[in-house]
Coordinates of C-alpha atoms and ligand atoms in Angstrom, one line a residue:
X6 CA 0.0 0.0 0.0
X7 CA 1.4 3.2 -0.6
X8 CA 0.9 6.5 1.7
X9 CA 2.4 7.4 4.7
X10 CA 3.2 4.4 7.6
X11 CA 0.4 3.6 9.8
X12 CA 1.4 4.8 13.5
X13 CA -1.4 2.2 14.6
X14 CA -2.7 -0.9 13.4
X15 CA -6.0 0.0 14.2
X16 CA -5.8 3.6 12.0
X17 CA -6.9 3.5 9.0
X18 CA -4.0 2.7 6.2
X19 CA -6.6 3.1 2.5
X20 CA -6.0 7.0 1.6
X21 CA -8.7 8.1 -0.8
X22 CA -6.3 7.6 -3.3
X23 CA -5.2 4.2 -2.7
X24 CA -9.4 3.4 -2.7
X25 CA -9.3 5.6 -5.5
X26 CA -7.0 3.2 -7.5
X27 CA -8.7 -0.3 -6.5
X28 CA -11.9 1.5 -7.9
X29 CA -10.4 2.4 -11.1
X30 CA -9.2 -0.9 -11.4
X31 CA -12.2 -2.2 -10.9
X32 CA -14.0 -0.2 -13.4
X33 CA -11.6 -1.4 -16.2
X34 CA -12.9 -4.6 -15.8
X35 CA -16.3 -3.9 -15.5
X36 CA -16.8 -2.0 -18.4
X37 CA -20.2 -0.4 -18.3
X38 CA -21.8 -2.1 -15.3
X39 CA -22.5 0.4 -12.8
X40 CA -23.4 -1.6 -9.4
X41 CA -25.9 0.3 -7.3
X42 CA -27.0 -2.8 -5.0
X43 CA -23.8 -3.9 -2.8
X44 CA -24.6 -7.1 -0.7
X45 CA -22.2 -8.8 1.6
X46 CA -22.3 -12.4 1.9
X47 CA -22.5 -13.9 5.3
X48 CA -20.9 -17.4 6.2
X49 CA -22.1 -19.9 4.1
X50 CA -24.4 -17.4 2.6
X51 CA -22.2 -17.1 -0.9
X52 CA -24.7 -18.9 -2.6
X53 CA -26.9 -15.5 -3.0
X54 CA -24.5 -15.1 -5.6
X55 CA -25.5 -17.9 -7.9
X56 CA -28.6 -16.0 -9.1
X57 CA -26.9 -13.3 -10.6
X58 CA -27.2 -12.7 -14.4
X59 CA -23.9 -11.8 -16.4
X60 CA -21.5 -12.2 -13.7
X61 CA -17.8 -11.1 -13.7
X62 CA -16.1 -12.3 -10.6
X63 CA -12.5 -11.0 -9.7
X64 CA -10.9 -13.3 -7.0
X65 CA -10.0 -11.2 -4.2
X66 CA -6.2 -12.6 -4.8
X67 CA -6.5 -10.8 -8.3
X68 CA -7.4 -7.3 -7.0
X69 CA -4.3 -4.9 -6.1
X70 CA -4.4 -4.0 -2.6
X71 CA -7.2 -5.9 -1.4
X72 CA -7.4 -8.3 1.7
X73 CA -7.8 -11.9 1.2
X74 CA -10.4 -14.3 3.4
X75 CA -9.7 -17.3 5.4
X76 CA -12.4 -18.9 6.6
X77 CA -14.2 -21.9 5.3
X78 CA -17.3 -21.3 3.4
X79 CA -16.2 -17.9 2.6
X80 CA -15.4 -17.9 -1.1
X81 CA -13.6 -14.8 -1.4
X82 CA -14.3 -12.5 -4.6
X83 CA -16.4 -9.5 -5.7
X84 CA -19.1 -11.0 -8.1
X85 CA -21.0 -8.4 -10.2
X86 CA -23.8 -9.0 -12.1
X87 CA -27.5 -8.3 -13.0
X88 CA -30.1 -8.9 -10.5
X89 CA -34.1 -8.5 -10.4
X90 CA -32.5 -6.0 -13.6
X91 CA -30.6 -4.1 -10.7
X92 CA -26.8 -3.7 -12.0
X93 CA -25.1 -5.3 -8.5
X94 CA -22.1 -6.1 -6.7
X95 CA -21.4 -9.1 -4.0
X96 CA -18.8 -9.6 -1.2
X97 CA -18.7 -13.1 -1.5
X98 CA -16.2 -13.8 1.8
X99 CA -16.2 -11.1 3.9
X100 CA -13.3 -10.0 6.6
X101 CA -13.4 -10.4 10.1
X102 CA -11.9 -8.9 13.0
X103 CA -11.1 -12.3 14.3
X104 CA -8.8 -13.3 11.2
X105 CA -6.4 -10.8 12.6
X106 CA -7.2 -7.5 10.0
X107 CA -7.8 -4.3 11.6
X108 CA -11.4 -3.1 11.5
X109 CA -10.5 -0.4 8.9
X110 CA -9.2 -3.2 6.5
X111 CA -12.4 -5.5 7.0
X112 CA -14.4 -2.6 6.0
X113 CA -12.6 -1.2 3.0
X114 CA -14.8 -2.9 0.7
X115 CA -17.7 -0.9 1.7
X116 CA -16.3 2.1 0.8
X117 CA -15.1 0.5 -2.8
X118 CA -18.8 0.0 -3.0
X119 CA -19.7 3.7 -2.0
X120 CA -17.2 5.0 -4.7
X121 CA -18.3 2.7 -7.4
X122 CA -21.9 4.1 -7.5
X123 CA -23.9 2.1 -4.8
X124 CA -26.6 3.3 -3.0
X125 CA -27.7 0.6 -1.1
X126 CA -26.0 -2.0 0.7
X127 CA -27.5 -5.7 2.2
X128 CA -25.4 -7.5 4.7
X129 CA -26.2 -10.8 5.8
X130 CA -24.5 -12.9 8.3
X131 CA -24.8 -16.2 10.8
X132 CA -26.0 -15.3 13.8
X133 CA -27.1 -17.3 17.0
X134 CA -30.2 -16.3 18.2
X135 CA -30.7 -14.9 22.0
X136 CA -34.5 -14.6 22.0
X137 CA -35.8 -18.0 22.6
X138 CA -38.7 -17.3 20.5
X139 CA -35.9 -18.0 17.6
X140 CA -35.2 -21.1 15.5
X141 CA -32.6 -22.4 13.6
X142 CA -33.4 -21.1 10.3
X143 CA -35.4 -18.1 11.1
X144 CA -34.5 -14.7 9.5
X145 CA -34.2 -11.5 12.0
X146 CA -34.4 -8.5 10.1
X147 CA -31.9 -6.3 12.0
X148 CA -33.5 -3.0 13.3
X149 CA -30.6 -1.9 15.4
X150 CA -27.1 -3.0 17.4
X151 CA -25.2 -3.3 20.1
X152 CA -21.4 -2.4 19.0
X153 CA -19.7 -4.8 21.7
X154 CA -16.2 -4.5 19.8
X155 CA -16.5 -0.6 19.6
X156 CA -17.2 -0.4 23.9
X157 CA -13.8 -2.1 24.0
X158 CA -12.4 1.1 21.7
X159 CA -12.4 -1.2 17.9
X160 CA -13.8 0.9 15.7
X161 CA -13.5 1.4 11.9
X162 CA -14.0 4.6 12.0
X163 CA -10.6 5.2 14.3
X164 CA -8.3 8.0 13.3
X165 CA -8.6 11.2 11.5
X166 CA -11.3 11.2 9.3
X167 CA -11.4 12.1 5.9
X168 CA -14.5 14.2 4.8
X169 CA -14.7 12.6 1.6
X170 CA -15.8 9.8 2.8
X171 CA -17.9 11.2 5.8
X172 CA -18.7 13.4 8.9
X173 CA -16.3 13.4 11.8
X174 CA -19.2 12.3 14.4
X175 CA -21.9 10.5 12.3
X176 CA -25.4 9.2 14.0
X177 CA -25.9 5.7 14.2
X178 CA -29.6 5.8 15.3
X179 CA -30.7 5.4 11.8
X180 CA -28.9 3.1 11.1
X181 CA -30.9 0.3 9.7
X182 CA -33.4 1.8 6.4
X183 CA -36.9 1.5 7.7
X184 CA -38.5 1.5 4.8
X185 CA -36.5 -1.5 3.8
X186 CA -37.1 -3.4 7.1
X187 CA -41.4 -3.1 6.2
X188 CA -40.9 -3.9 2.5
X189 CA -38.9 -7.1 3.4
X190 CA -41.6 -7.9 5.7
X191 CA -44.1 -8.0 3.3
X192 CA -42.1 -10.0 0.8
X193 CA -41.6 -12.4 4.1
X194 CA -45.1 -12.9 3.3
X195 CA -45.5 -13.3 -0.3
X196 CA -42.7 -16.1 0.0
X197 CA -44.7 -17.7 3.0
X198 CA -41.9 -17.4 5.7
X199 CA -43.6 -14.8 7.5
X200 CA -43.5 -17.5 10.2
X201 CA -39.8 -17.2 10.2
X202 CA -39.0 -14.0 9.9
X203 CA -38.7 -11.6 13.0
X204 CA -37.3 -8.2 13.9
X205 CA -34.3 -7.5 16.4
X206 CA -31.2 -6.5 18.1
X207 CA -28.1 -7.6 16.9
X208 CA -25.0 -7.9 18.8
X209 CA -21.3 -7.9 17.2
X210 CA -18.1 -9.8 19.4
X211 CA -14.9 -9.7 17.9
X212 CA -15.1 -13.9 18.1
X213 CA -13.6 -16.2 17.0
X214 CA -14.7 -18.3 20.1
X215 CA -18.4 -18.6 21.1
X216 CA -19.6 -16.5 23.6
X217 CA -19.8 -18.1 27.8
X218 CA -23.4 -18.6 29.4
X219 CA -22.8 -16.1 31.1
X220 CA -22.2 -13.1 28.4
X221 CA -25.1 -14.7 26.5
X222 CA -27.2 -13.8 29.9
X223 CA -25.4 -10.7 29.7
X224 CA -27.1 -10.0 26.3
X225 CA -30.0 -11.3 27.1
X226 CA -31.0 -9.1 29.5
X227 CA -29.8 -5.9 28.0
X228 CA -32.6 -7.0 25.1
X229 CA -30.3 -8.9 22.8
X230 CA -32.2 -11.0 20.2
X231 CA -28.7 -12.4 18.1
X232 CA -25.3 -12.8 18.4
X233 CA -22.3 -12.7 15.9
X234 CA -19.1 -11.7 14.9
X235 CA -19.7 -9.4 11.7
X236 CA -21.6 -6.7 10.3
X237 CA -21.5 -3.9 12.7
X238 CA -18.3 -2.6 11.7
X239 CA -19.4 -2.7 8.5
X240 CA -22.9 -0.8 9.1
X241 CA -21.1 1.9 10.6
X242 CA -18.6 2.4 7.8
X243 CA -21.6 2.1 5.3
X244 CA -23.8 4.6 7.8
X245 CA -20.1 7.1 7.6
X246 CA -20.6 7.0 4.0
X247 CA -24.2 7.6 3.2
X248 CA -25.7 4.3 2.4
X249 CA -29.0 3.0 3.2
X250 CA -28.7 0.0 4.7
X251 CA -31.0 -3.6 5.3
X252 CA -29.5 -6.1 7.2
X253 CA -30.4 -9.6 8.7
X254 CA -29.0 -12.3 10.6
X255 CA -29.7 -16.4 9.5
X256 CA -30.4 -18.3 12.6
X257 CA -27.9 -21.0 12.8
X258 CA -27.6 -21.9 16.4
X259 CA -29.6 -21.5 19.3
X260 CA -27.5 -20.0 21.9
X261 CA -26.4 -22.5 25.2
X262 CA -28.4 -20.0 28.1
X263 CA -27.9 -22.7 30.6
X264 CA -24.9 -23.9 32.3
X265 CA -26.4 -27.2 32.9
X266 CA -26.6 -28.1 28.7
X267 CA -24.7 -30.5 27.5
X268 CA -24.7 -28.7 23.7
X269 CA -21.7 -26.4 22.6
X270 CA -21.9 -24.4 19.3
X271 CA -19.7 -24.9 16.4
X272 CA -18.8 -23.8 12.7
X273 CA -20.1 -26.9 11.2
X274 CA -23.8 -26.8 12.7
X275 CA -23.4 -23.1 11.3
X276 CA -22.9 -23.6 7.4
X277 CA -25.4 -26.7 8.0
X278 CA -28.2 -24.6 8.9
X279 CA -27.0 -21.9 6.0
X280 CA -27.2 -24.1 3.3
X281 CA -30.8 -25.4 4.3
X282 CA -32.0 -22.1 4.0
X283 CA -30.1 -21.1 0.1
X284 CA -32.6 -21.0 -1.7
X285 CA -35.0 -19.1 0.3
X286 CA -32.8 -16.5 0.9
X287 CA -31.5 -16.1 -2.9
X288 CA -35.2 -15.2 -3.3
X289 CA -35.8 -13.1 -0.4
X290 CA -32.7 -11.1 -1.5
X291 CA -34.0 -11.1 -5.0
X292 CA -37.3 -9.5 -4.0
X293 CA -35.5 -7.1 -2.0
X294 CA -33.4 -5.7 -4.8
X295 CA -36.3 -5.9 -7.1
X296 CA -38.1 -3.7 -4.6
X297 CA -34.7 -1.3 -4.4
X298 CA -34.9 -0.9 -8.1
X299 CA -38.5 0.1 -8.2
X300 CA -37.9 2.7 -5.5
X301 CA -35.0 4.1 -6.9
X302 CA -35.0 3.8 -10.3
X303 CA -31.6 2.5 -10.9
X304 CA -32.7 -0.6 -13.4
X305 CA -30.3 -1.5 -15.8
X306 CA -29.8 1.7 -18.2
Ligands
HPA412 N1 -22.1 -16.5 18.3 C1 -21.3 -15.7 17.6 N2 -21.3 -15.7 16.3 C2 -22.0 -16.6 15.7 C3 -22.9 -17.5 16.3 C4 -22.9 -17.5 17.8 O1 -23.6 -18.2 18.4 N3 -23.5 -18.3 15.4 C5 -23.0 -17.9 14.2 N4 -22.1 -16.9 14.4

């Protein structure tokens, strides 16, 4: 990377012009396509990507300057593409704190995305539900957060802030698009999952281990309904720069609340219960950007 050393791993080390150069990159391969939809592939959640029309994919690998994923069932390249006629981009392999990246560097693709065009972004994760009303399998449509990682000072956002990106002090009470939350509701029902799909509080650790009975309580009682290791970070990046954002968590576990269970969470039960619900969730995803496109007017030129 070039610029200036980074006096702090956890400051941000992407100039506008070094995000400035991975976007025009970017836009030599892709030509004409325009991406106004950004979604971000949760764990085992890449398959969203198979329904997208006319795809170029660029391996994260072939990409100057970008990070590369570890984790299994993260694929790990930017798919663009046609969807519902929406021009679209993908995150297939997101980056975690946990992997050892600085929050700034997990995010960095969100702002690729802002700089590209987008106006909307859809971030999906694994999550493991809280609210014992939840099933594995179930959909909660995030309506807000608890930032966990940023209490203990990790923040993307960390260091001086450049304006062309943001504002200095941005809200974060709006974070999650309302009007997206109500029309994903209502395609809940048209697809027949209504049963499934809930509304709730999402909670970000930095992982990688599973969270002890007694945090889980923790969250419980400050009104927690799921748990995970993603997507905050990235809402708040994606809030810094102006993007409406819809977001929801895929049940995969129910969380161990007592410290009598014998049952212990674990990666594998995780992309089970991801790939029972693929093709649901391609359509639900679908609808949603169909329902972006009508509102906005970005269909394919
Ligand atoms: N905790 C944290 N992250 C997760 C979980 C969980 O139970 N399930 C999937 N991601």
């Amino acid at each position: 990377m070039s610029g200036p050393d980074v006096p702090d791993a956890n400051i941000n080390g992407y100039s506008y012009d070094d995000l400035m150069a991975i976007v025009n990159f970017l836009q030599s391969k892709l030509v004409s396509l325009k991406p106004k939809v950004a979604i971000i592939c949760g764990s085992g959640l890449g398959s969203i990507t198979d329904i997208i029309e006319n795809q170029i994919s660029l391996p994260y690998e072939e990409i100057p300057n970008f990070p590369v994923s570890t984790v299994a069932g993260h694929g790990g390249c930017l798919v663009f593409g046609i969807l519902s006629n929406v021009p679209v981009m993908c995150l297939k392999g997101r980056f975690h704190f946990y992997e050892g990246y600085p929050l700034w560097k997990c995010c960095m693709p969100i702002r690729i995305m802002k700089l590209l065009g987008c106006s909307h972004l859809i971030v999906t994760n694994a999550a493991g539900g809280i609210n014992q009303n939840f099933k594995i399998g179930d959909v909660m449509l995030i309506k807000d957060h608890v930032n966990f990682m940023g209490f203990a000072g990790n923040n993307p956002l960390r260091g001086p802030n450049e304006e062309r990106f943001g504002t200095r002090f941005p809200g974060m009470n709006k974070a999650y698009d309302k009007d997206l939350i109500k029309a994903a509701l209502d395609i809940a029902k048209g697809l027949n999952i209504e049963d499934k799909v809930h509304q709730g509080v999402y909670a970000s650790v930095g992982g990688p281990n599973y969270e002890t009975v007694a945090e889980l309580k923790l969250m419980q009682t400050l009104g927690i309904d799921a748990v995970g290791m993603s997507t905050v970070p990235e809402v708040i990046v994606a809030k810094h720069s102006n993007l409406s954002v819809f977001a929801f968590s895929l049940i995969t576990n129910e969380c161990v609340l007592d410290w009598d269970s014998h049952k212990e969470p674990n990666h594998e039960e995780v992309l089970k219960a991801t790939q029972n619900m693929e093709v649901v969730l391609q359509n639900f995803v679908k609808q949603i950007i169909e329902y972006i496109g009508k509102i906005t007017c970005v269909c394919k030129q």
